[in-house]
Amino acid sequence: RGWAAFACTLLVVECLLAMVSEMSGLAAVGELWGVGRTAATLGSALIIVSVVFFCNYKQVEALGICFGLFELTFVATMLFYHPSLREVFQGAFTFHDDTGFIKLIAANVGAVVMPWMVYFQQSAVVARRVRSEDEVAQERASTLLGSGLTQLIMIGA
């Protein structure tokens, strides 16, 4: 019981901090589009709350996939840029010690590695009533594909 409460407490704190981080990003994007920070944050929060209260699991999943597909524009941009493979590999192993680069690396890691995703994956398996070994294998393959696609998008970004 103690470890479960501890893990749950950490998860709640992490989720709250992740939401603050996400909302600050949405506020910044709102400013880029000429929308004030307050309006962008409240509008985003309203959309999130509406989705949580009025959509079922399958609708939320479909909505997430649709929005997630927009990230493929980063991959398309990378492909249209025609980068030299030598420059890509050289850049992948070149590290800079300036603070801007370090902040960029920290932001990318923070955007991709989130502990709540493990809990979400577990709840998705339970929600889908995965029971057989074949279904578990299919979930694992889907997770592996999603992880690879995520890293491809991060490379394109």
mmCIF file of N, CA, C and O in Angstrom, residues 67-126:
data_model
loop_
_atom_site.group_PDB
_atom_site.id
_atom_site.type_symbol
_atom_site.label_atom_id
_atom_site.label_comp_id
_atom_site.label_asym_id
_atom_site.label_seq_id
_atom_site.Cartn_x
_atom_site.Cartn_y
_atom_site.Cartn_z
ATOM 1 N N PHE A 67 -4.426 14.679 -33.929
ATOM 2 C CA PHE A 67 -3.528 15.790 -33.589
ATOM 3 C C PHE A 67 -2.067 15.369 -33.686
ATOM 4 O O PHE A 67 -1.210 16.133 -34.130
ATOM 5 N N GLY A 68 -1.781 14.141 -33.279
ATOM 6 C CA GLY A 68 -0.408 13.645 -33.346
ATOM 7 C C GLY A 68 0.114 13.549 -34.765
ATOM 8 O O GLY A 68 1.306 13.741 -35.011
ATOM 9 N N LEU A 69 -0.765 13.263 -35.713
ATOM 10 C CA LEU A 69 -0.337 13.162 -37.105
ATOM 11 C C LEU A 69 0.182 14.486 -37.650
ATOM 12 O O LEU A 69 0.973 14.505 -38.589
ATOM 13 N N PHE A 70 -0.247 15.599 -37.054
ATOM 14 C CA PHE A 70 0.266 16.903 -37.490
ATOM 15 C C PHE A 70 1.771 17.013 -37.257
ATOM 16 O O PHE A 70 2.452 17.788 -37.919
ATOM 17 N N GLU A 71 2.297 16.228 -36.328
ATOM 18 C CA GLU A 71 3.738 16.264 -36.072
ATOM 19 C C GLU A 71 4.536 15.688 -37.236
ATOM 20 O O GLU A 71 5.745 15.904 -37.329
ATOM 21 N N LEU A 72 3.882 14.957 -38.107
ATOM 22 C CA LEU A 72 4.578 14.435 -39.283
ATOM 23 C C LEU A 72 5.038 15.552 -40.215
ATOM 24 O O LEU A 72 5.870 15.318 -41.090
ATOM 25 N N THR A 73 4.515 16.761 -40.028
ATOM 26 C CA THR A 73 5.006 17.888 -40.826
ATOM 27 C C THR A 73 6.490 18.126 -40.567
ATOM 28 O O THR A 73 7.207 18.585 -41.450
ATOM 29 N N PHE A 74 6.969 17.786 -39.360
ATOM 30 C CA PHE A 74 8.398 17.907 -39.070
ATOM 31 C C PHE A 74 9.202 16.942 -39.939
ATOM 32 O O PHE A 74 10.268 17.283 -40.447
ATOM 33 N N VAL A 75 8.696 15.734 -40.106
ATOM 34 C CA VAL A 75 9.372 14.742 -40.943
ATOM 35 C C VAL A 75 9.362 15.203 -42.398
ATOM 36 O O VAL A 75 10.380 15.126 -43.090
ATOM 37 N N ALA A 76 8.216 15.696 -42.865
ATOM 38 C CA ALA A 76 8.123 16.195 -44.238
ATOM 39 C C ALA A 76 9.090 17.352 -44.446
ATOM 40 O O ALA A 76 9.775 17.421 -45.476
ATOM 41 N N THR A 77 9.162 18.243 -43.475
ATOM 42 C CA THR A 77 10.095 19.370 -43.574
ATOM 43 C C THR A 77 11.526 18.878 -43.673
ATOM 44 O O THR A 77 12.319 19.375 -44.481
ATOM 45 N N MET A 78 11.858 17.870 -42.857
ATOM 46 C CA MET A 78 13.206 17.318 -42.899
ATOM 47 C C MET A 78 13.501 16.721 -44.273
ATOM 48 O O MET A 78 14.573 16.934 -44.834
ATOM 49 N N LEU A 79 12.532 16.000 -44.829
ATOM 50 C CA LEU A 79 12.756 15.370 -46.121
ATOM 51 C C LEU A 79 12.844 16.403 -47.241
ATOM 52 O O LEU A 79 13.634 16.247 -48.174
ATOM 53 N N PHE A 80 12.046 17.454 -47.199
ATOM 54 C CA PHE A 80 12.100 18.490 -48.223
ATOM 55 C C PHE A 80 13.381 19.311 -48.150
ATOM 56 O O PHE A 80 13.819 19.876 -49.128
ATOM 57 N N TYR A 81 13.985 19.353 -46.982
ATOM 58 C CA TYR A 81 15.226 20.122 -46.806
ATOM 59 C C TYR A 81 16.410 19.411 -47.459
ATOM 60 O O TYR A 81 17.386 20.050 -47.818
ATOM 61 N N HIS A 82 16.317 18.119 -47.648
ATOM 62 C CA HIS A 82 17.368 17.287 -48.234
ATOM 63 C C HIS A 82 18.701 17.431 -47.497
ATOM 64 O O HIS A 82 19.707 17.824 -48.090
ATOM 65 N N PRO A 83 18.727 17.106 -46.214
ATOM 66 C CA PRO A 83 19.987 17.244 -45.486
ATOM 67 C C PRO A 83 21.001 16.191 -45.938
ATOM 68 O O PRO A 83 20.637 15.084 -46.337
ATOM 69 N N SER A 84 22.247 16.550 -45.874
ATOM 70 C CA SER A 84 23.326 15.614 -46.192
ATOM 71 C C SER A 84 23.408 14.587 -45.057
ATOM 72 O O SER A 84 23.397 14.947 -43.882
ATOM 73 N N LEU A 85 23.467 13.292 -45.407
ATOM 74 C CA LEU A 85 23.557 12.266 -44.372
ATOM 75 C C LEU A 85 24.796 12.447 -43.505
ATOM 76 O O LEU A 85 24.771 12.212 -42.301
ATOM 77 N N ARG A 86 25.878 12.896 -44.102
ATOM 78 C CA ARG A 86 27.107 13.140 -43.334
ATOM 79 C C ARG A 86 26.862 14.225 -42.289
ATOM 80 O O ARG A 86 27.235 14.082 -41.127
ATOM 81 N N GLU A 87 26.186 15.307 -42.689
ATOM 82 C CA GLU A 87 25.894 16.384 -41.743
ATOM 83 C C GLU A 87 24.933 15.926 -40.651
ATOM 84 O O GLU A 87 25.066 16.319 -39.496
ATOM 85 N N VAL A 88 23.958 15.083 -41.004
ATOM 86 C CA VAL A 88 23.004 14.571 -40.012
ATOM 87 C C VAL A 88 23.740 13.744 -38.969
ATOM 88 O O VAL A 88 23.573 13.946 -37.756
ATOM 89 N N PHE A 89 24.576 12.791 -39.423
ATOM 90 C CA PHE A 89 25.296 11.947 -38.465
ATOM 91 C C PHE A 89 26.318 12.752 -37.666
ATOM 92 O O PHE A 89 26.480 12.547 -36.469
ATOM 93 N N GLN A 90 26.989 13.681 -38.321
ATOM 94 C CA GLN A 90 27.959 14.519 -37.611
ATOM 95 C C GLN A 90 27.245 15.372 -36.569
ATOM 96 O O GLN A 90 27.700 15.493 -35.431
ATOM 97 N N GLY A 91 26.106 15.933 -36.924
ATOM 98 C CA GLY A 91 25.347 16.754 -35.988
ATOM 99 C C GLY A 91 24.765 15.955 -34.838
ATOM 100 O O GLY A 91 24.610 16.454 -33.725
ATOM 101 N N ALA A 92 24.438 14.681 -35.103
ATOM 102 C CA ALA A 92 23.869 13.832 -34.049
ATOM 103 C C ALA A 92 24.871 13.557 -32.938
ATOM 104 O O ALA A 92 24.480 13.279 -31.801
ATOM 105 N N PHE A 93 26.158 13.642 -33.253
ATOM 106 C CA PHE A 93 27.181 13.344 -32.244
ATOM 107 C C PHE A 93 28.016 14.562 -31.881
ATOM 108 O O PHE A 93 29.083 14.435 -31.286
ATOM 109 N N THR A 94 27.535 15.747 -32.224
ATOM 110 C CA THR A 94 28.208 16.986 -31.863
ATOM 111 C C THR A 94 27.449 17.629 -30.709
ATOM 112 O O THR A 94 26.247 17.850 -30.806
ATOM 113 N N PHE A 95 28.146 17.894 -29.625
ATOM 114 C CA PHE A 95 27.516 18.498 -28.459
ATOM 115 C C PHE A 95 28.141 19.863 -28.196
ATOM 116 O O PHE A 95 29.346 20.038 -28.342
ATOM 117 N N HIS A 96 27.309 20.794 -27.829
ATOM 118 C CA HIS A 96 27.752 22.156 -27.558
ATOM 119 C C HIS A 96 27.571 22.440 -26.076
ATOM 120 O O HIS A 96 26.674 21.901 -25.433
ATOM 121 N N ASP A 97 28.398 23.310 -25.547
ATOM 122 C CA ASP A 97 28.282 23.606 -24.116
ATOM 123 C C ASP A 97 27.591 24.943 -23.842
ATOM 124 O O ASP A 97 27.565 25.409 -22.719
ATOM 125 N N ASP A 98 26.989 25.556 -24.874
ATOM 126 C CA ASP A 98 26.278 26.805 -24.614
ATOM 127 C C ASP A 98 24.908 26.499 -23.990
ATOM 128 O O ASP A 98 24.321 25.447 -24.196
ATOM 129 N N THR A 99 24.412 27.433 -23.203
ATOM 130 C CA THR A 99 23.183 27.202 -22.433
ATOM 131 C C THR A 99 21.960 27.003 -23.320
ATOM 132 O O THR A 99 21.062 26.239 -22.968
ATOM 133 N N GLY A 100 21.896 27.651 -24.461
ATOM 134 C CA GLY A 100 20.748 27.491 -25.356
ATOM 135 C C GLY A 100 20.627 26.063 -25.853
ATOM 136 O O GLY A 100 19.528 25.502 -25.912
ATOM 137 N N PHE A 101 21.758 25.457 -26.221
ATOM 138 C CA PHE A 101 21.742 24.076 -26.704
ATOM 139 C C PHE A 101 21.339 23.123 -25.584
ATOM 140 O O PHE A 101 20.547 22.207 -25.796
ATOM 141 N N ILE A 102 21.859 23.345 -24.394
ATOM 142 C CA ILE A 102 21.526 22.489 -23.248
ATOM 143 C C ILE A 102 20.037 22.607 -22.910
ATOM 144 O O ILE A 102 19.376 21.609 -22.614
ATOM 145 N N LYS A 103 19.495 23.816 -22.993
ATOM 146 C CA LYS A 103 18.055 23.988 -22.751
ATOM 147 C C LYS A 103 17.229 23.273 -23.812
ATOM 148 O O LYS A 103 16.182 22.689 -23.512
ATOM 149 N N LEU A 104 17.694 23.290 -25.058
ATOM 150 C CA LEU A 104 16.991 22.595 -26.135
ATOM 151 C C LEU A 104 16.976 21.090 -25.881
ATOM 152 O O LEU A 104 15.940 20.438 -26.032
ATOM 153 N N ILE A 105 18.108 20.536 -25.481
ATOM 154 C CA ILE A 105 18.178 19.095 -25.178
ATOM 155 C C ILE A 105 17.246 18.767 -24.012
ATOM 156 O O ILE A 105 16.486 17.784 -24.061
ATOM 157 N N ALA A 106 17.268 19.588 -22.967
ATOM 158 C CA ALA A 106 16.399 19.344 -21.803
ATOM 159 C C ALA A 106 14.923 19.426 -22.200
ATOM 160 O O ALA A 106 14.106 18.622 -21.743
ATOM 161 N N ALA A 107 14.583 20.372 -23.068
ATOM 162 C CA ALA A 107 13.189 20.507 -23.517
ATOM 163 C C ALA A 107 12.764 19.288 -24.327
ATOM 164 O O ALA A 107 11.643 18.786 -24.171
ATOM 165 N N ASN A 108 13.635 18.798 -25.208
ATOM 166 C CA ASN A 108 13.304 17.609 -26.002
ATOM 167 C C ASN A 108 13.123 16.379 -25.127
ATOM 168 O O ASN A 108 12.184 15.613 -25.323
ATOM 169 N N VAL A 109 14.019 16.197 -24.164
ATOM 170 C CA VAL A 109 13.884 15.048 -23.259
ATOM 171 C C VAL A 109 12.598 15.190 -22.444
ATOM 172 O O VAL A 109 11.833 14.235 -22.282
ATOM 173 N N GLY A 110 12.324 16.380 -21.950
ATOM 174 C CA GLY A 110 11.113 16.612 -21.168
ATOM 175 C C GLY A 110 9.840 16.438 -21.968
ATOM 176 O O GLY A 110 8.804 16.045 -21.439
ATOM 177 N N ALA A 111 9.915 16.701 -23.270
ATOM 178 C CA ALA A 111 8.732 16.563 -24.117
ATOM 179 C C ALA A 111 8.467 15.110 -24.502
ATOM 180 O O ALA A 111 7.340 14.742 -24.798
ATOM 181 N N VAL A 112 9.496 14.288 -24.500
ATOM 182 C CA VAL A 112 9.353 12.922 -24.977
ATOM 183 C C VAL A 112 9.256 11.914 -23.833
ATOM 184 O O VAL A 112 8.475 10.983 -23.881
ATOM 185 N N VAL A 113 10.049 12.104 -22.796
ATOM 186 C CA VAL A 113 10.101 11.136 -21.709
ATOM 187 C C VAL A 113 9.231 11.636 -20.560
ATOM 188 O O VAL A 113 9.621 12.535 -19.835
ATOM 189 N N MET A 114 8.047 11.076 -20.438
ATOM 190 C CA MET A 114 7.138 11.455 -19.353
ATOM 191 C C MET A 114 6.683 10.197 -18.640
ATOM 192 O O MET A 114 6.123 9.296 -19.275
ATOM 193 N N PRO A 115 6.905 10.140 -17.329
ATOM 194 C CA PRO A 115 6.555 8.925 -16.580
ATOM 195 C C PRO A 115 5.076 8.553 -16.674
ATOM 196 O O PRO A 115 4.739 7.374 -16.643
ATOM 197 N N TRP A 116 4.177 9.522 -16.811
ATOM 198 C CA TRP A 116 2.763 9.183 -16.860
ATOM 199 C C TRP A 116 2.417 8.361 -18.093
ATOM 200 O O TRP A 116 1.399 7.677 -18.127
ATOM 201 N N MET A 117 3.274 8.389 -19.119
ATOM 202 C CA MET A 117 3.003 7.608 -20.322
ATOM 203 C C MET A 117 3.008 6.109 -20.022
ATOM 204 O O MET A 117 2.258 5.353 -20.638
ATOM 205 N N VAL A 118 3.848 5.679 -19.077
ATOM 206 C CA VAL A 118 3.873 4.269 -18.687
ATOM 207 C C VAL A 118 2.533 3.890 -18.067
ATOM 208 O O VAL A 118 1.949 2.853 -18.397
ATOM 209 N N TYR A 119 2.026 4.743 -17.189
ATOM 210 C CA TYR A 119 0.731 4.477 -16.563
ATOM 211 C C TYR A 119 -0.387 4.504 -17.598
ATOM 212 O O TYR A 119 -1.316 3.706 -17.549
ATOM 213 N N PHE A 120 -0.291 5.433 -18.547
ATOM 214 C CA PHE A 120 -1.309 5.511 -19.598
ATOM 215 C C PHE A 120 -1.318 4.234 -20.424
ATOM 216 O O PHE A 120 -2.371 3.692 -20.744
ATOM 217 N N GLN A 121 -0.115 3.755 -20.782
ATOM 218 C CA GLN A 121 -0.030 2.527 -21.572
ATOM 219 C C GLN A 121 -0.651 1.363 -20.810
ATOM 220 O O GLN A 121 -1.386 0.560 -21.385
ATOM 221 N N GLN A 122 -0.386 1.285 -19.518
ATOM 222 C CA GLN A 122 -0.973 0.207 -18.715
ATOM 223 C C GLN A 122 -2.496 0.327 -18.671
ATOM 224 O O GLN A 122 -3.209 -0.670 -18.802
ATOM 225 N N SER A 123 -3.005 1.544 -18.504
ATOM 226 C CA SER A 123 -4.458 1.721 -18.447
ATOM 227 C C SER A 123 -5.101 1.438 -19.809
ATOM 228 O O SER A 123 -6.224 0.943 -19.875
ATOM 229 N N ALA A 124 -4.382 1.738 -20.900
ATOM 230 C CA ALA A 124 -4.907 1.445 -22.234
ATOM 231 C C ALA A 124 -5.028 -0.062 -22.441
ATOM 232 O O ALA A 124 -6.003 -0.539 -23.026
ATOM 233 N N VAL A 125 -4.056 -0.804 -21.956
ATOM 234 C CA VAL A 125 -4.111 -2.264 -22.063
ATOM 235 C C VAL A 125 -5.299 -2.803 -21.276
ATOM 236 O O VAL A 125 -6.033 -3.680 -21.735
ATOM 237 N N VAL A 126 -5.528 -2.246 -20.091
ATOM 238 C CA VAL A 126 -6.668 -2.679 -19.269
ATOM 239 C C VAL A 126 -7.979 -2.270 -19.935
ATOM 240 O O VAL A 126 -8.928 -3.061 -19.998
#
